Amino acid sequence: MSVLDDVLTAARTGATPDAIARGLRLDRGLVDAALARLVARGDASAARTERPAPHAAASACSSCRPSPACAGCPLAARR
């Protein structure tokens, strides 16, 4: 299996990005990148898990369309 497959499998169980990183012994940044890639290709399981990085959230939330990944984001309420 690939890292993307492993991350997707973990995301489908409802694991948080931190839990996925710990469980797969991966860097959290790699997990975030994998989740972002899965969301970009339209996988809803990853979209429920992915959270934008704090430094990217401010710029992304002012210009992007809302997605399932925005659920729970404190900046999403400002739209």
Tab-separated table of N, CA and C in Angstrom:
chain	number	residue	atom	x	y	z
A	1	MET	N	0.837	-1.187	0.000
A	1	MET	CA	0.000	0.000	0.000
A	1	MET	C	0.881	1.250	0.000
A	2	SER	N	0.329	2.318	-0.510
A	2	SER	CA	1.041	3.595	-0.522
A	2	SER	C	0.695	4.390	0.739
A	3	VAL	N	1.448	5.443	0.969
A	3	VAL	CA	1.155	6.323	2.103
A	3	VAL	C	-0.246	6.892	1.957
A	4	LEU	N	-0.635	7.287	0.732
A	4	LEU	CA	-1.992	7.818	0.525
A	4	LEU	C	-3.038	6.784	0.916
A	5	ASP	N	-2.839	5.542	0.513
A	5	ASP	CA	-3.796	4.488	0.870
A	5	ASP	C	-3.865	4.292	2.379
A	6	ASP	N	-2.705	4.286	3.025
A	6	ASP	CA	-2.670	4.111	4.478
A	6	ASP	C	-3.369	5.261	5.196
A	7	VAL	N	-3.112	6.483	4.747
A	7	VAL	CA	-3.753	7.653	5.363
A	7	VAL	C	-5.256	7.614	5.118
A	8	LEU	N	-5.670	7.260	3.919
A	8	LEU	CA	-7.096	7.181	3.612
A	8	LEU	C	-7.781	6.130	4.476
A	9	THR	N	-7.155	4.976	4.621
A	9	THR	CA	-7.734	3.919	5.457
A	9	THR	C	-7.927	4.415	6.885
A	10	ALA	N	-6.918	5.099	7.419
A	10	ALA	CA	-7.027	5.637	8.779
A	10	ALA	C	-8.078	6.733	8.857
A	11	ALA	N	-8.148	7.594	7.842
A	11	ALA	CA	-9.131	8.680	7.836
A	11	ALA	C	-10.549	8.126	7.816
A	12	ARG	N	-10.750	7.034	7.119
A	12	ARG	CA	-12.087	6.431	7.051
A	12	ARG	C	-12.567	5.897	8.393
A	13	THR	N	-11.642	5.664	9.322
A	13	THR	CA	-12.038	5.219	10.662
A	13	THR	C	-12.408	6.395	11.548
A	14	GLY	N	-12.176	7.620	11.041
A	14	GLY	CA	-12.482	8.811	11.823
A	14	GLY	C	-11.316	9.323	12.632
A	15	ALA	N	-10.112	8.772	12.395
A	15	ALA	CA	-8.928	9.202	13.139
A	15	ALA	C	-8.583	10.655	12.813
A	16	THR	N	-8.071	11.352	13.800
A	16	THR	CA	-7.609	12.722	13.601
A	16	THR	C	-6.260	12.696	12.893
A	17	PRO	N	-5.856	13.812	12.303
A	17	PRO	CA	-4.525	13.846	11.677
A	17	PRO	C	-3.393	13.487	12.647
A	18	ASP	N	-3.485	13.946	13.889
A	18	ASP	CA	-2.455	13.586	14.869
A	18	ASP	C	-2.440	12.086	15.130
A	19	ALA	N	-3.623	11.492	15.258
A	19	ALA	CA	-3.708	10.046	15.498
A	19	ALA	C	-3.192	9.257	14.294
A	20	ILE	N	-3.480	9.742	13.094
A	20	ILE	CA	-2.985	9.081	11.885
A	20	ILE	C	-1.458	9.129	11.867
A	21	ALA	N	-0.897	10.287	12.165
A	21	ALA	CA	0.564	10.436	12.175
A	21	ALA	C	1.199	9.499	13.201
A	22	ARG	N	0.633	9.456	14.388
A	22	ARG	CA	1.170	8.561	15.421
A	22	ARG	C	1.021	7.106	15.011
A	23	GLY	N	-0.167	6.738	14.545
A	23	GLY	CA	-0.438	5.345	14.201
A	23	GLY	C	0.406	4.824	13.048
A	24	LEU	N	0.666	5.680	12.083
A	24	LEU	CA	1.447	5.262	10.919
A	24	LEU	C	2.924	5.630	11.047
A	25	ARG	N	3.275	6.291	12.166
A	25	ARG	CA	4.650	6.740	12.412
A	25	ARG	C	5.140	7.622	11.264
A	26	LEU	N	4.303	8.595	10.941
A	26	LEU	CA	4.618	9.555	9.888
A	26	LEU	C	4.701	10.948	10.483
A	27	ASP	N	5.420	11.818	9.820
A	27	ASP	CA	5.458	13.222	10.192
A	27	ASP	C	4.071	13.827	9.987
A	28	ARG	N	3.643	14.682	10.891
A	28	ARG	CA	2.317	15.300	10.790
A	28	ARG	C	2.173	16.093	9.487
A	29	GLY	N	3.243	16.750	9.051
A	29	GLY	CA	3.201	17.495	7.794
A	29	GLY	C	2.923	16.602	6.606
A	30	LEU	N	3.485	15.396	6.612
A	30	LEU	CA	3.233	14.443	5.534
A	30	LEU	C	1.783	13.989	5.555
A	31	VAL	N	1.249	13.770	6.742
A	31	VAL	CA	-0.168	13.393	6.861
A	31	VAL	C	-1.051	14.523	6.349
A	32	ASP	N	-0.751	15.759	6.721
A	32	ASP	CA	-1.533	16.900	6.233
A	32	ASP	C	-1.484	16.994	4.710
A	33	ALA	N	-0.293	16.776	4.143
A	33	ALA	CA	-0.155	16.825	2.683
A	33	ALA	C	-0.944	15.697	2.019
A	34	ALA	N	-0.900	14.518	2.611
A	34	ALA	CA	-1.658	13.388	2.059
A	34	ALA	C	-3.158	13.656	2.125
A	35	LEU	N	-3.617	14.197	3.253
A	35	LEU	CA	-5.034	14.509	3.386
A	35	LEU	C	-5.455	15.578	2.379
A	36	ALA	N	-4.610	16.579	2.196
A	36	ALA	CA	-4.916	17.634	1.220
A	36	ALA	C	-5.018	17.045	-0.184
A	37	ARG	N	-4.123	16.128	-0.516
A	37	ARG	CA	-4.159	15.476	-1.839
A	37	ARG	C	-5.421	14.644	-1.990
A	38	LEU	N	-5.794	13.919	-0.949
A	38	LEU	CA	-7.007	13.103	-1.002
A	38	LEU	C	-8.247	13.976	-1.153
A	39	VAL	N	-8.276	15.102	-0.445
A	39	VAL	CA	-9.406	16.030	-0.562
A	39	VAL	C	-9.457	16.597	-1.979
A	40	ALA	N	-8.297	16.948	-2.524
A	40	ALA	CA	-8.237	17.518	-3.876
A	40	ALA	C	-8.771	16.538	-4.922
A	41	ARG	N	-8.566	15.265	-4.685
A	41	ARG	CA	-9.088	14.289	-5.640
A	41	ARG	C	-10.524	13.885	-5.322
A	42	GLY	N	-11.107	14.496	-4.286
A	42	GLY	CA	-12.531	14.346	-4.021
A	42	GLY	C	-12.924	13.265	-3.043
A	43	ASP	N	-12.030	12.828	-2.196
A	43	ASP	CA	-12.383	11.783	-1.235
A	43	ASP	C	-13.001	12.400	0.012
A	44	ALA	N	-14.274	12.159	0.215
A	44	ALA	CA	-15.013	12.761	1.328
A	44	ALA	C	-14.517	12.269	2.676
A	45	SER	N	-14.015	11.044	2.776
A	45	SER	CA	-13.506	10.530	4.051
A	45	SER	C	-12.356	11.382	4.557
A	46	ALA	N	-11.472	11.750	3.659
A	46	ALA	CA	-10.332	12.588	4.048
A	46	ALA	C	-10.784	14.008	4.332
A	47	ALA	N	-11.794	14.479	3.638
A	47	ALA	CA	-12.280	15.848	3.833
A	47	ALA	C	-12.804	16.042	5.247
A	48	ARG	N	-13.392	15.015	5.821
A	48	ARG	CA	-13.897	15.133	7.186
A	48	ARG	C	-12.761	15.190	8.197
A	49	THR	N	-11.594	14.678	7.845
A	49	THR	CA	-10.446	14.624	8.750
A	49	THR	C	-9.537	15.811	8.589
A	50	GLU	N	-9.367	16.269	7.357
A	50	GLU	CA	-8.389	17.324	7.077
A	50	GLU	C	-8.786	18.629	7.744
A	51	ARG	N	-7.804	19.302	8.289
A	51	ARG	CA	-7.981	20.646	8.827
A	51	ARG	C	-6.889	21.512	8.217
A	52	PRO	N	-7.227	22.698	7.766
A	52	PRO	CA	-6.184	23.547	7.201
A	52	PRO	C	-5.154	23.931	8.253
A	53	ALA	N	-3.927	24.081	7.852
A	53	ALA	CA	-2.890	24.535	8.773
A	53	ALA	C	-3.221	25.949	9.220
A	54	PRO	N	-2.951	26.317	10.474
A	54	PRO	CA	-3.328	27.648	10.968
A	54	PRO	C	-2.803	28.784	10.106
A	55	HIS	N	-1.562	28.689	9.606
A	55	HIS	CA	-1.018	29.779	8.810
A	55	HIS	C	-1.665	29.864	7.439
A	56	ALA	N	-2.192	28.763	6.943
A	56	ALA	CA	-2.826	28.758	5.625
A	56	ALA	C	-4.321	29.077	5.721
A	57	ALA	N	-4.892	28.854	6.880
A	57	ALA	CA	-6.338	29.001	7.025
A	57	ALA	C	-6.818	30.425	6.760
A	58	ALA	N	-6.101	31.404	7.258
A	58	ALA	CA	-6.553	32.785	7.106
A	58	ALA	C	-6.647	33.189	5.639
A	59	SER	N	-5.654	32.842	4.847
A	59	SER	CA	-5.703	33.230	3.437
A	59	SER	C	-6.676	32.357	2.664
A	60	ALA	N	-6.746	31.072	2.987
A	60	ALA	CA	-7.634	30.166	2.261
A	60	ALA	C	-9.098	30.501	2.530
A	61	CYS	N	-9.424	30.825	3.747
A	61	CYS	CA	-10.826	31.060	4.088
A	61	CYS	C	-11.370	32.360	3.515
A	62	SER	N	-10.500	33.260	3.104
A	62	SER	CA	-11.008	34.501	2.547
A	62	SER	C	-11.276	34.392	1.050
A	63	SER	N	-10.744	33.350	0.405
A	63	SER	CA	-10.876	33.297	-1.039
A	63	SER	C	-11.432	31.989	-1.591
A	64	CYS	N	-11.531	30.954	-0.788
A	64	CYS	CA	-11.958	29.665	-1.322
A	64	CYS	C	-13.461	29.455	-1.137
A	65	ARG	N	-13.949	28.433	-1.830
A	65	ARG	CA	-15.336	28.025	-1.622
A	65	ARG	C	-15.368	27.067	-0.434
A	66	PRO	N	-16.406	27.106	0.401
A	66	PRO	CA	-16.484	26.189	1.538
A	66	PRO	C	-16.483	24.740	1.069
A	67	SER	N	-15.847	23.890	1.856
A	67	SER	CA	-15.819	22.466	1.565
A	67	SER	C	-16.067	21.711	2.860
A	68	PRO	N	-16.242	20.406	2.791
A	68	PRO	CA	-16.414	19.642	4.026
A	68	PRO	C	-15.235	19.791	4.983
A	69	ALA	N	-14.050	20.087	4.457
A	69	ALA	CA	-12.881	20.260	5.310
A	69	ALA	C	-12.998	21.507	6.191
A	70	CYS	N	-13.908	22.422	5.855
A	70	CYS	CA	-14.081	23.641	6.641
A	70	CYS	C	-14.877	23.404	7.928
A	71	ALA	N	-15.506	22.262	8.038
A	71	ALA	CA	-16.306	21.962	9.235
A	71	ALA	C	-15.438	22.054	10.477
A	72	GLY	N	-15.862	22.831	11.429
A	72	GLY	CA	-15.123	22.976	12.657
A	72	GLY	C	-14.056	24.050	12.631
A	73	CYS	N	-13.808	24.638	11.493
A	73	CYS	CA	-12.789	25.686	11.398
A	73	CYS	C	-13.362	26.971	11.988
A	74	PRO	N	-12.681	27.599	12.941
A	74	PRO	CA	-13.217	28.819	13.528
A	74	PRO	C	-13.298	29.969	12.530
A	75	LEU	N	-12.517	29.949	11.466
A	75	LEU	CA	-12.577	31.004	10.474
A	75	LEU	C	-13.755	30.833	9.525
A	76	ALA	N	-14.278	29.613	9.409
A	76	ALA	CA	-15.388	29.349	8.487
A	76	ALA	C	-16.647	30.093	8.915
A	77	ALA	N	-16.804	30.356	10.207
A	77	ALA	CA	-17.987	31.048	10.710
A	77	ALA	C	-18.013	32.510	10.281
A	78	ARG	N	-16.884	33.066	9.873
A	78	ARG	CA	-16.795	34.483	9.493
A	78	ARG	C	-17.277	34.762	8.079
A	79	ARG	N	-17.595	33.754	7.328
A	79	ARG	CA	-17.998	33.947	5.926
A	79	ARG	C	-19.322	34.609	5.826
